[in-house]
Amino acid sequence: MSLYNWLNERIALESMTKFAKKKQVPVFYGTVWYYLGGVSLFLFIIQVVTGILLILYYQPGATTAFESVKFIVSKVEFGWLMREVHSWSANLFILFIFLHMFTVYFAKAYRKPRELTWYSGIFLLALAMFFGFSGYLLPWNELAFFATKVGSDIAGAIPVVGDFLLRLLRAGDEVSGATLTRFYGIHVAILPAVFTVLLGIHLALVQSQGMSVPPEQEHLAEDKRKYMPFFPNFALRDLLFWLIILNVIALLAVFFPWELGTKADPLASAPAGIRPEWYFMFMFQTLKLIPAHVLFIEGELFGILMFAMGGIIWFLVPVLDKKANQNIRSKLWKWIGIMLVIYIIVMTVWGYMV
Amino acid sequence: MSKQNRKKFLDIILGAGATAWFASILYPISKYLIPPDIADANVTSIEVGPEIEFKRGSSKIVRFGRKPVIIIRRKNGDLKAFAATCTHLDCNVQFKNETEQIWCACHNGFYDLEGKNISGPPPRPLAKYIVRVARGIIVISSEDMA
C-alpha cells in the first residue's frame, strides 16, 4: 500500500487534492498581483525560522542584549547570515504587505463579500509593524533606544488611555532593561501567536472565497474570462517567485549588511540623523513638520489624532466605498488611494533627504 | 414561573456567570501587565563633579534620580541645567556650542539657554534645575526645593 493511500484512508487527502485541482486562478493583466500575498507569507515563514534560530543565542536584558547580538554576528558561525536575513526579510515583509494592500485596494478586492479579508489584512499589517517596532529595540543600540522612546511616547500622548499604554509598553516610566524584556516577550511570543491565528483566518477566507477580480473583469462574459489551475500551474509560479525573493535576500544580506551601531546609553544625547525604520518614516517626517501647537492642541497630539483618523477611514473603506459593492469604481476612492501613495512616498523620501 | 421566564432567568444567570468568569481572569492579567510603582529615591540634589574639570562650551547628561538632566557650561563660564528629555517626544537633547542652543536631533526642536522652546515641534520649555558650586563641586538641585 502506498503512503498516499495509507494517508488517504485516514485524513481524506483526496478531497484536498481535489480542492487544489479545482481551484482556478483568473488570468488577466493583474494576475501578477496575486503573487504579492504569497510572497508576504513566504517572508513570514523566513522570519519564523530565522527568528527561532536567533533566540538560541540572544539574551534579553540591558547588559546582555547588545553583547549577545554582537556575539551572534561576530562569533557564531553564520550568525551574521541569520541576523542579516532576519533584518532584510523583516523589511521586505512590510514592503510586500504594503504592495499587497495597495494592489488589493486599487483592484477593489475589499468589496462584498471580502470585507473580512480586508479587515483581517489591515490587522495583520498593524501587527507586522508592531513586530518591526518591537524587534527594532532588541539589539539595544542607540538608534533603537531613541526610536522606542519616541514610539512609546507617541502611545503615551493618546488621550485617556495614554498613561496606561505608556507604562504597559515601557514596563515602567522610562525605556529601560525592563522594556527590553517586555518587547522580547511581545516579539517572540505574543505577536507570533496572534499573527498566526489571524493569518490562518485571512488565508482560510482567501481559500473559501477564491481570488477576487477587479470590477471590469467581473463584467466580462464568462467565456471571455481566462483561468489557470492553481495546482500545479500557479503554485509552481508562486514557488519560483519565492525562490527569487530568497536569492534577493541572500544578496542583500551579503552586500548590504545592517549595522549593529553603538550600544544604547540612556544618558547619551539622541544622535544627529536619528530616524525610525523606513515604514514609519512618513509619520516621523509628518510629526517633524507639525508645529508645536495646532489650534488649541499640542502638535504631537494633533498628529496622532490625524493618523488615527486616517487609519480608521482606511480600515473602514469596505463600508465607506458604497459604489464598490455595485461593481462601480468610485473616482473619489481611487484618488484617495493615489494621494495616500504619493503622500507616503514623498514624505518618506523627504525624511531621508534631511 | 412560566417556561419562558425560567429560560430568561437562566440566560441571565449564565451570562452574568460567564462575564464574572472572564472578568476574574482578565482582571489579574491586566493588573499583572502594569509594573509596580518603584518608589523614586526622592533625589533633591546631586553632585556632578569638580567645576575645574568641566570645560567651557561643553555639556554632559547626568542621572537625577531616574531622570536624565543636561548640565551645560557656556562659553562665558555660566552653568545651566535642564531636564534632558525633549518635551516633544522624549528624546535626549544635546547642547550646540556654536549657536549656544539646545537641540533635539529626533525632530529638530530647538531651545534657548533658558530652556525656552524656540523652534520646531517642542510644545513646552525644558524644566529648569538650579546649579550652584559649593567648594569647587558642581551641585544641581530641583527647582521646587529652592
Coordinates of C-alpha atoms in Angstrom, one line a residue:
Chain A
M1 CA 0.0 0.0 0.0
S2 CA 1.4 3.3 -0.9
L3 CA 1.9 6.1 1.6
Y4 CA -0.7 8.2 -0.3
N5 CA -3.3 5.5 0.1
W6 CA -2.4 5.0 3.7
L7 CA -2.8 8.6 4.5
N8 CA -5.9 9.0 2.3
E9 CA -7.8 6.3 4.2
R10 CA -7.2 8.3 7.4
I11 CA -7.2 12.0 6.5
A12 CA -9.1 12.3 3.2
L13 CA -6.2 13.6 1.1
E14 CA -8.3 13.1 -2.0
S15 CA -10.6 15.9 -1.0
M16 CA -7.7 18.3 -0.5
T17 CA -6.1 17.4 -3.9
K18 CA -9.5 17.7 -5.5
F19 CA -9.9 21.2 -4.0
A20 CA -6.4 22.2 -5.1
K21 CA -7.1 20.9 -8.6
K22 CA -10.5 22.6 -8.8
K23 CA -9.1 25.9 -7.6
Q24 CA -8.8 28.3 -10.5
V25 CA -6.7 31.5 -10.7
P26 CA -8.1 34.2 -13.1
V27 CA -5.7 35.2 -15.8
F28 CA -5.7 38.9 -16.8
Y29 CA -3.3 41.9 -16.6
G30 CA -3.5 41.8 -12.8
T31 CA -2.6 38.1 -12.2
V32 CA 0.9 39.1 -11.2
W33 CA -0.6 40.9 -8.1
Y34 CA -1.8 37.6 -6.8
Y35 CA 1.8 36.7 -6.0
L36 CA 2.3 39.6 -3.5
G37 CA 0.3 38.0 -0.7
G38 CA 2.1 34.7 -1.2
V39 CA 5.4 36.4 -1.1
S40 CA 4.4 38.1 2.2
L41 CA 3.5 34.6 3.6
F42 CA 6.9 33.3 2.5
L43 CA 8.7 36.1 4.2
F44 CA 6.7 35.5 7.4
I45 CA 7.9 31.8 7.2
I46 CA 11.5 33.0 6.8
Q47 CA 11.0 35.3 9.9
V48 CA 9.7 32.4 12.0
V49 CA 12.7 30.2 11.0
T50 CA 15.5 32.7 11.4
G51 CA 13.8 34.2 14.5
I52 CA 13.8 30.8 16.3
L53 CA 17.4 30.4 15.3
L54 CA 18.3 33.8 16.8
I55 CA 16.5 33.0 20.0
L56 CA 19.0 30.2 20.6
Y57 CA 21.8 32.8 21.3
Y58 CA 20.0 36.1 22.0
Q59 CA 19.9 37.2 25.7
P60 CA 17.5 40.0 26.5
G61 CA 18.5 42.5 29.2
A62 CA 20.2 45.9 29.2
T63 CA 23.6 44.4 30.0
T64 CA 23.4 41.4 27.7
A65 CA 21.3 42.1 24.6
F66 CA 23.8 44.2 22.7
E67 CA 26.6 41.9 23.6
S68 CA 24.7 38.8 22.6
V69 CA 23.8 40.2 19.2
K70 CA 27.5 41.2 18.7
F71 CA 28.4 37.6 19.6
I72 CA 25.9 36.2 17.1
V73 CA 27.2 38.3 14.3
S74 CA 30.9 38.0 15.0
K75 CA 31.5 34.7 16.7
V76 CA 28.7 32.2 15.9
E77 CA 29.1 30.5 12.5
F78 CA 26.7 32.0 10.0
G79 CA 25.3 34.1 12.9
W80 CA 25.7 37.2 10.7
L81 CA 23.7 35.5 8.0
M82 CA 20.8 34.6 10.3
R83 CA 20.7 38.2 11.6
E84 CA 21.0 39.8 8.2
V85 CA 18.4 37.5 6.7
H86 CA 16.1 38.2 9.6
S87 CA 16.5 42.0 9.2
W88 CA 16.2 42.1 5.5
S89 CA 13.3 39.7 5.4
A90 CA 11.6 41.8 8.0
N91 CA 11.9 44.9 5.8
L92 CA 10.8 43.1 2.7
F93 CA 7.9 41.6 4.7
I94 CA 6.5 45.0 5.5
L95 CA 7.2 46.2 1.9
F96 CA 5.3 43.3 0.3
I97 CA 2.4 43.7 2.7
F98 CA 2.2 47.3 1.7
L99 CA 2.3 46.4 -2.0
H100 CA -0.2 43.6 -1.5
M101 CA -2.5 46.0 0.4
F102 CA -2.4 48.7 -2.3
T103 CA -3.0 46.3 -5.2
V104 CA -5.9 44.9 -3.3
Y105 CA -7.1 48.4 -2.7
F106 CA -6.9 49.5 -6.3
A107 CA -8.4 46.2 -7.5
K108 CA -11.4 46.9 -5.1
A109 CA -11.0 43.4 -3.8
Y110 CA -12.3 44.6 -0.4
R111 CA -15.8 44.9 -1.8
K112 CA -18.6 42.5 -0.8
P113 CA -18.1 39.6 0.1
R114 CA -14.5 40.1 1.0
E115 CA -14.7 42.7 3.7
L116 CA -13.5 40.4 6.4
T117 CA -10.4 39.5 4.4
W118 CA -9.6 43.3 4.2
Y119 CA -10.2 43.8 7.9
S120 CA -8.0 40.9 8.9
G121 CA -5.4 42.1 6.4
I122 CA -5.2 45.5 7.9
F123 CA -4.9 44.0 11.4
L124 CA -2.0 41.8 10.0
L125 CA -0.3 44.9 8.7
A126 CA -0.6 46.6 12.1
L127 CA 0.8 43.5 13.8
A128 CA 3.6 43.3 11.3
M129 CA 4.5 47.0 12.0
F130 CA 4.4 46.2 15.7
F131 CA 6.6 43.2 15.0
G132 CA 9.1 45.6 13.4
F133 CA 8.8 48.2 16.2
S134 CA 9.4 45.6 19.0
G135 CA 12.1 43.8 17.1
Y136 CA 14.0 47.0 16.4
L137 CA 14.7 47.5 20.1
L138 CA 16.1 44.0 20.7
P139 CA 19.8 44.7 19.6
W140 CA 19.7 47.5 22.3
N141 CA 21.6 50.1 20.2
E142 CA 21.4 53.8 20.3
L143 CA 19.0 54.2 17.3
A144 CA 16.6 51.6 18.6
F145 CA 16.7 53.1 22.1
F146 CA 15.6 56.5 20.9
A147 CA 13.1 55.2 18.3
T148 CA 11.5 53.2 21.2
K149 CA 11.4 56.3 23.4
V150 CA 9.7 58.3 20.7
G151 CA 7.3 55.5 19.6
S152 CA 6.2 54.7 23.2
D153 CA 5.9 58.5 24.0
I154 CA 3.5 58.8 21.0
A155 CA 1.4 56.0 22.5
G156 CA 1.6 57.9 25.8
A157 CA 0.1 61.0 24.2
I158 CA -3.2 59.3 23.3
P159 CA -6.0 60.9 25.4
V160 CA -7.4 58.9 28.3
V161 CA -5.5 55.6 27.9
G162 CA -2.1 57.1 27.1
D163 CA -0.6 56.8 30.5
F164 CA -1.7 53.2 30.8
L165 CA -0.3 52.4 27.3
L166 CA 3.0 54.0 28.0
R167 CA 3.6 52.1 31.2
L168 CA 2.3 48.9 29.6
L169 CA 4.8 49.3 26.7
R170 CA 7.8 50.5 28.7
A171 CA 7.2 48.3 31.8
G172 CA 7.8 51.5 33.8
D173 CA 8.1 55.2 33.2
E174 CA 11.3 55.1 31.2
V175 CA 12.7 52.9 28.5
S176 CA 14.9 50.5 30.4
G177 CA 16.1 46.9 30.6
A178 CA 12.5 46.1 31.7
T179 CA 11.2 47.5 28.4
L180 CA 13.6 45.3 26.5
T181 CA 12.4 42.1 28.3
R182 CA 8.9 43.1 27.6
F183 CA 9.5 43.8 24.0
Y184 CA 11.2 40.5 23.7
G185 CA 8.2 38.7 25.1
I186 CA 5.9 40.6 22.8
H187 CA 8.2 40.0 19.8
V188 CA 8.8 36.3 20.2
A189 CA 5.6 35.0 21.9
I190 CA 2.6 37.3 21.9
L191 CA 2.8 38.7 18.3
P192 CA 3.7 35.4 16.6
A193 CA 0.7 33.7 18.4
V194 CA -1.8 36.4 17.5
F195 CA -0.4 36.8 14.0
T196 CA -0.5 33.1 13.2
V197 CA -4.2 32.8 14.2
L198 CA -5.1 35.9 12.2
L199 CA -3.1 34.8 9.2
G200 CA -4.9 31.4 9.4
I201 CA -8.3 33.2 9.2
H202 CA -7.0 35.5 6.4
L203 CA -5.9 32.5 4.3
A204 CA -9.0 30.5 5.0
L205 CA -11.1 33.4 3.8
V206 CA -9.0 33.7 0.6
Q207 CA -9.3 29.9 0.0
S208 CA -13.0 29.7 0.6
Q209 CA -13.9 32.8 -1.4
G210 CA -11.4 32.3 -4.2
M211 CA -9.5 35.1 -6.0
S212 CA -11.1 38.4 -6.4
V213 CA -11.0 40.1 -9.8
P214 CA -11.5 43.9 -10.4
P215 CA -15.0 45.1 -11.4
E216 CA -14.2 45.4 -15.2
Q217 CA -13.2 41.7 -15.2
E218 CA -16.3 40.7 -13.4
H219 CA -18.4 42.5 -16.1
L220 CA -16.9 40.3 -18.8
A221 CA -18.9 37.3 -20.1
E222 CA -17.7 34.0 -18.6
D223 CA -16.4 32.7 -22.0
K224 CA -14.1 35.8 -22.3
R225 CA -12.5 35.2 -18.9
K226 CA -9.4 33.1 -18.7
Y227 CA -8.2 30.9 -15.9
M228 CA -5.3 28.7 -15.0
P229 CA -5.4 25.8 -12.5
F230 CA -4.0 26.7 -9.1
F231 CA -2.2 23.4 -9.0
P232 CA 0.4 23.0 -10.4
N233 CA 0.4 26.0 -12.8
F234 CA 0.0 28.8 -10.3
A235 CA 1.7 27.0 -7.4
L236 CA 4.8 26.5 -9.4
R237 CA 5.0 30.1 -10.4
D238 CA 4.5 31.0 -6.8
L239 CA 7.4 28.8 -5.8
L240 CA 9.6 30.4 -8.5
F241 CA 8.8 33.8 -7.1
W242 CA 9.7 32.7 -3.6
L243 CA 13.0 31.4 -4.9
I244 CA 13.8 34.7 -6.5
I245 CA 12.9 36.5 -3.3
L246 CA 15.2 34.2 -1.3
N247 CA 18.0 34.9 -3.6
V248 CA 17.4 38.6 -3.4
I249 CA 17.5 38.4 0.4
A250 CA 20.8 36.5 0.3
L251 CA 22.3 39.1 -2.0
L252 CA 21.1 41.9 0.2
A253 CA 22.4 40.2 3.4
V254 CA 25.8 39.8 1.9
F255 CA 26.3 43.1 0.1
F256 CA 24.2 45.5 2.3
P257 CA 24.5 44.3 5.9
W258 CA 22.6 46.1 8.7
E259 CA 25.0 47.7 11.1
L260 CA 24.7 47.0 14.8
G261 CA 25.7 50.6 15.7
T262 CA 26.7 51.6 19.2
K263 CA 25.2 50.3 22.4
A264 CA 22.2 52.2 23.9
D265 CA 23.1 54.7 26.7
P266 CA 20.2 56.3 28.5
L267 CA 22.4 59.2 29.4
A268 CA 23.6 60.0 25.8
S269 CA 22.0 62.7 23.6
A270 CA 20.0 61.5 20.7
P271 CA 22.5 61.4 17.8
A272 CA 22.0 63.6 14.8
G273 CA 20.4 61.8 11.8
I274 CA 18.3 59.6 14.1
R275 CA 15.4 58.0 12.3
P276 CA 13.0 55.2 12.6
E277 CA 12.5 52.2 10.3
W278 CA 11.6 53.3 6.8
Y279 CA 8.0 52.2 7.2
F280 CA 7.5 54.7 10.0
M281 CA 9.3 57.4 8.1
F282 CA 6.3 59.2 6.6
M283 CA 4.7 59.5 10.0
F284 CA 8.0 60.6 11.6
Q285 CA 8.5 63.3 8.9
T286 CA 5.0 64.5 9.3
L287 CA 5.5 64.8 13.1
K288 CA 8.6 66.8 12.4
L289 CA 6.7 69.3 10.2
I290 CA 3.7 69.8 12.5
P291 CA 4.2 73.0 14.6
A292 CA 4.3 72.9 18.4
H293 CA 0.6 73.9 18.6
V294 CA -2.2 73.5 16.2
L295 CA -5.3 75.5 17.2
F296 CA -5.5 74.7 20.9
I297 CA -3.9 71.3 21.0
E298 CA -0.3 70.2 21.1
G299 CA 1.2 69.4 17.7
E300 CA 2.1 65.9 18.8
L301 CA -1.5 65.1 19.8
F302 CA -2.8 66.7 16.6
G303 CA -0.6 64.5 14.5
I304 CA -1.6 61.4 16.4
L305 CA -5.3 62.2 16.0
M306 CA -4.9 62.8 12.3
F307 CA -3.1 59.4 11.8
A308 CA -5.7 57.6 13.9
M309 CA -8.5 59.1 11.9
G310 CA -6.8 58.3 8.6
G311 CA -6.2 54.7 9.8
I312 CA -9.8 54.3 10.8
I313 CA -11.1 55.6 7.4
W314 CA -8.6 53.3 5.6
F315 CA -9.8 50.3 7.7
L316 CA -13.5 51.1 7.0
V317 CA -13.1 51.5 3.3
P318 CA -15.3 48.5 2.5
V319 CA -18.2 50.2 4.4
L320 CA -17.5 53.7 3.1
D321 CA -17.0 52.9 -0.6
K322 CA -20.6 52.1 -1.3
K323 CA -20.1 52.1 -5.1
A324 CA -17.6 49.2 -4.9
N325 CA -20.4 46.8 -3.9
Q326 CA -22.2 47.6 -7.1
N327 CA -19.1 46.9 -9.0
I328 CA -18.5 50.5 -9.9
R329 CA -15.2 52.2 -9.5
S330 CA -15.6 55.4 -7.5
K331 CA -13.3 58.2 -8.6
L332 CA -13.2 59.6 -5.1
W333 CA -11.7 56.4 -3.5
K334 CA -9.3 56.0 -6.4
W335 CA -7.9 59.4 -5.8
I336 CA -7.8 59.0 -2.1
G337 CA -5.7 55.9 -2.7
I338 CA -3.4 57.7 -5.2
M339 CA -3.0 60.7 -2.9
L340 CA -2.1 58.3 0.0
V341 CA 0.6 56.5 -2.1
I342 CA 2.0 59.9 -3.2
Y343 CA 1.9 61.2 0.4
I344 CA 3.7 58.2 1.8
I345 CA 6.4 58.2 -1.0
V346 CA 7.0 62.0 -0.8
M347 CA 7.2 62.1 3.0
T348 CA 9.5 59.0 3.1
V349 CA 11.9 60.4 0.5
W350 CA 11.9 63.8 2.2
G351 CA 12.6 62.2 5.5
Y352 CA 15.7 60.6 4.1
M353 CA 16.9 63.7 2.4
V354 CA 17.1 65.9 5.5
Chain B
M1 CA -42.7 30.8 36.8
S2 CA -43.5 30.3 33.2
K3 CA -41.2 28.3 31.0
Q4 CA -40.2 31.4 29.1
N5 CA -39.4 33.3 32.3
R6 CA -37.4 30.4 33.5
K7 CA -35.4 30.4 30.3
K8 CA -34.8 34.1 30.5
F9 CA -33.7 33.8 34.1
L10 CA -31.2 31.0 33.3
D11 CA -29.9 33.1 30.4
I12 CA -29.2 36.0 32.7
I13 CA -27.6 33.8 35.3
L14 CA -25.4 32.1 32.7
G15 CA -24.5 35.4 31.0
A16 CA -23.6 37.0 34.3
G17 CA -21.7 34.0 35.4
A18 CA -19.7 33.9 32.1
T19 CA -19.0 37.7 32.4
A20 CA -17.8 37.3 36.0
W21 CA -15.7 34.3 35.0
F22 CA -14.0 36.3 32.2
A23 CA -13.5 39.3 34.5
S24 CA -11.9 37.1 37.1
I25 CA -9.3 36.1 34.5
L26 CA -8.8 39.4 32.8
Y27 CA -8.5 41.5 35.9
P28 CA -5.4 39.8 37.3
I29 CA -3.8 39.7 33.9
S30 CA -4.4 43.4 33.2
K31 CA -3.1 44.2 36.7
Y32 CA -0.1 42.0 36.2
L33 CA 0.9 43.8 32.9
I34 CA 1.4 47.1 34.6
P35 CA 4.6 47.1 36.6
P36 CA 4.5 48.1 40.3
D37 CA 5.5 51.7 41.2
I38 CA 9.1 51.8 42.3
A39 CA 9.4 54.5 44.9
D40 CA 11.5 57.3 43.5
A41 CA 14.6 57.7 45.5
N42 CA 13.3 61.3 46.1
V43 CA 16.5 62.9 44.9
T44 CA 16.6 66.6 45.6
S45 CA 20.1 67.4 44.6
I46 CA 23.2 65.6 43.2
E47 CA 26.9 66.4 43.0
V48 CA 28.1 66.4 39.4
G49 CA 31.9 66.8 39.9
P50 CA 34.6 69.4 40.3
E51 CA 34.0 72.6 38.4
I52 CA 37.5 72.9 37.0
E53 CA 37.1 69.6 35.2
F54 CA 34.1 70.8 33.3
K55 CA 35.2 72.6 30.2
R56 CA 33.7 75.8 28.9
G57 CA 31.4 75.3 25.9
S58 CA 30.6 71.7 26.8
S59 CA 27.8 69.7 28.3
K60 CA 27.0 66.4 29.9
I61 CA 24.0 64.4 30.8
V62 CA 23.7 63.0 34.4
R63 CA 21.2 60.9 36.2
F64 CA 19.0 62.9 38.6
G65 CA 17.0 60.2 40.4
R66 CA 15.6 58.4 37.5
K67 CA 15.6 61.3 35.1
P68 CA 18.4 62.5 32.8
V69 CA 19.5 66.1 33.3
I70 CA 21.7 68.0 31.0
I71 CA 24.2 70.3 32.5
I72 CA 25.8 73.0 30.3
R73 CA 28.8 75.2 30.8
R74 CA 28.6 78.2 28.5
K75 CA 31.5 79.9 26.7
N76 CA 31.4 82.6 29.4
G77 CA 31.6 80.0 32.2
D78 CA 27.9 80.2 33.3
L79 CA 26.4 76.9 34.4
K80 CA 22.9 75.8 33.4
A81 CA 20.9 72.6 34.0
F82 CA 17.7 71.4 32.4
A83 CA 15.7 68.2 32.1
A84 CA 17.4 66.4 29.3
T85 CA 14.3 64.9 27.7
C86 CA 12.7 66.9 24.9
T87 CA 9.1 68.0 25.7
H88 CA 8.0 66.8 22.2
L89 CA 8.6 63.1 22.2
D90 CA 11.0 62.3 25.0
C91 CA 14.4 62.1 23.1
N92 CA 17.5 63.2 24.9
V93 CA 18.6 66.7 23.8
Q94 CA 22.1 68.0 23.2
F95 CA 24.0 71.3 23.6
K96 CA 25.1 73.1 20.5
N97 CA 28.1 75.1 21.5
E98 CA 28.4 77.1 18.2
T99 CA 25.0 78.6 18.4
E100 CA 24.6 78.3 22.2
Q101 CA 21.3 76.4 21.8
I102 CA 19.9 73.1 23.0
W103 CA 18.9 70.9 20.1
C104 CA 16.9 67.7 19.8
A105 CA 18.0 65.5 16.9
C106 CA 14.9 63.4 16.8
H107 CA 12.5 66.0 15.3
N108 CA 14.7 69.1 15.0
G109 CA 13.5 71.0 18.0
F110 CA 15.4 74.0 19.5
Y111 CA 15.5 75.6 22.9
D112 CA 17.5 78.6 24.1
L113 CA 19.7 78.5 27.1
E114 CA 16.8 79.5 29.4
G115 CA 15.2 76.2 28.3
K116 CA 12.6 78.0 26.2
N117 CA 11.3 76.2 23.2
I118 CA 12.2 78.5 20.3
S119 CA 11.6 76.5 17.1
G120 CA 10.5 73.1 15.8
P121 CA 7.8 70.9 17.4
P122 CA 8.5 71.1 21.1
P123 CA 5.4 72.4 22.8
R124 CA 6.8 73.4 26.2
P125 CA 10.1 74.7 27.7
L126 CA 12.5 72.3 29.4
A127 CA 12.2 72.1 33.1
K128 CA 15.0 74.1 34.8
Y129 CA 17.3 72.9 37.6
I130 CA 19.3 75.0 39.9
V131 CA 23.1 74.9 39.6
R132 CA 25.5 76.1 42.2
V133 CA 29.1 75.5 43.0
A134 CA 29.9 74.6 46.6
R135 CA 33.6 74.3 47.5
G136 CA 34.6 73.7 43.8
I137 CA 32.0 71.0 43.3
I138 CA 29.0 71.5 41.0
V139 CA 25.7 70.7 42.6
I140 CA 22.3 70.6 40.8
S141 CA 19.0 70.6 42.6
S142 CA 15.4 70.6 41.6
E143 CA 13.7 73.9 41.4
D144 CA 10.9 73.1 43.8
M145 CA 13.4 72.5 46.6
A146 CA 14.8 76.0 46.3

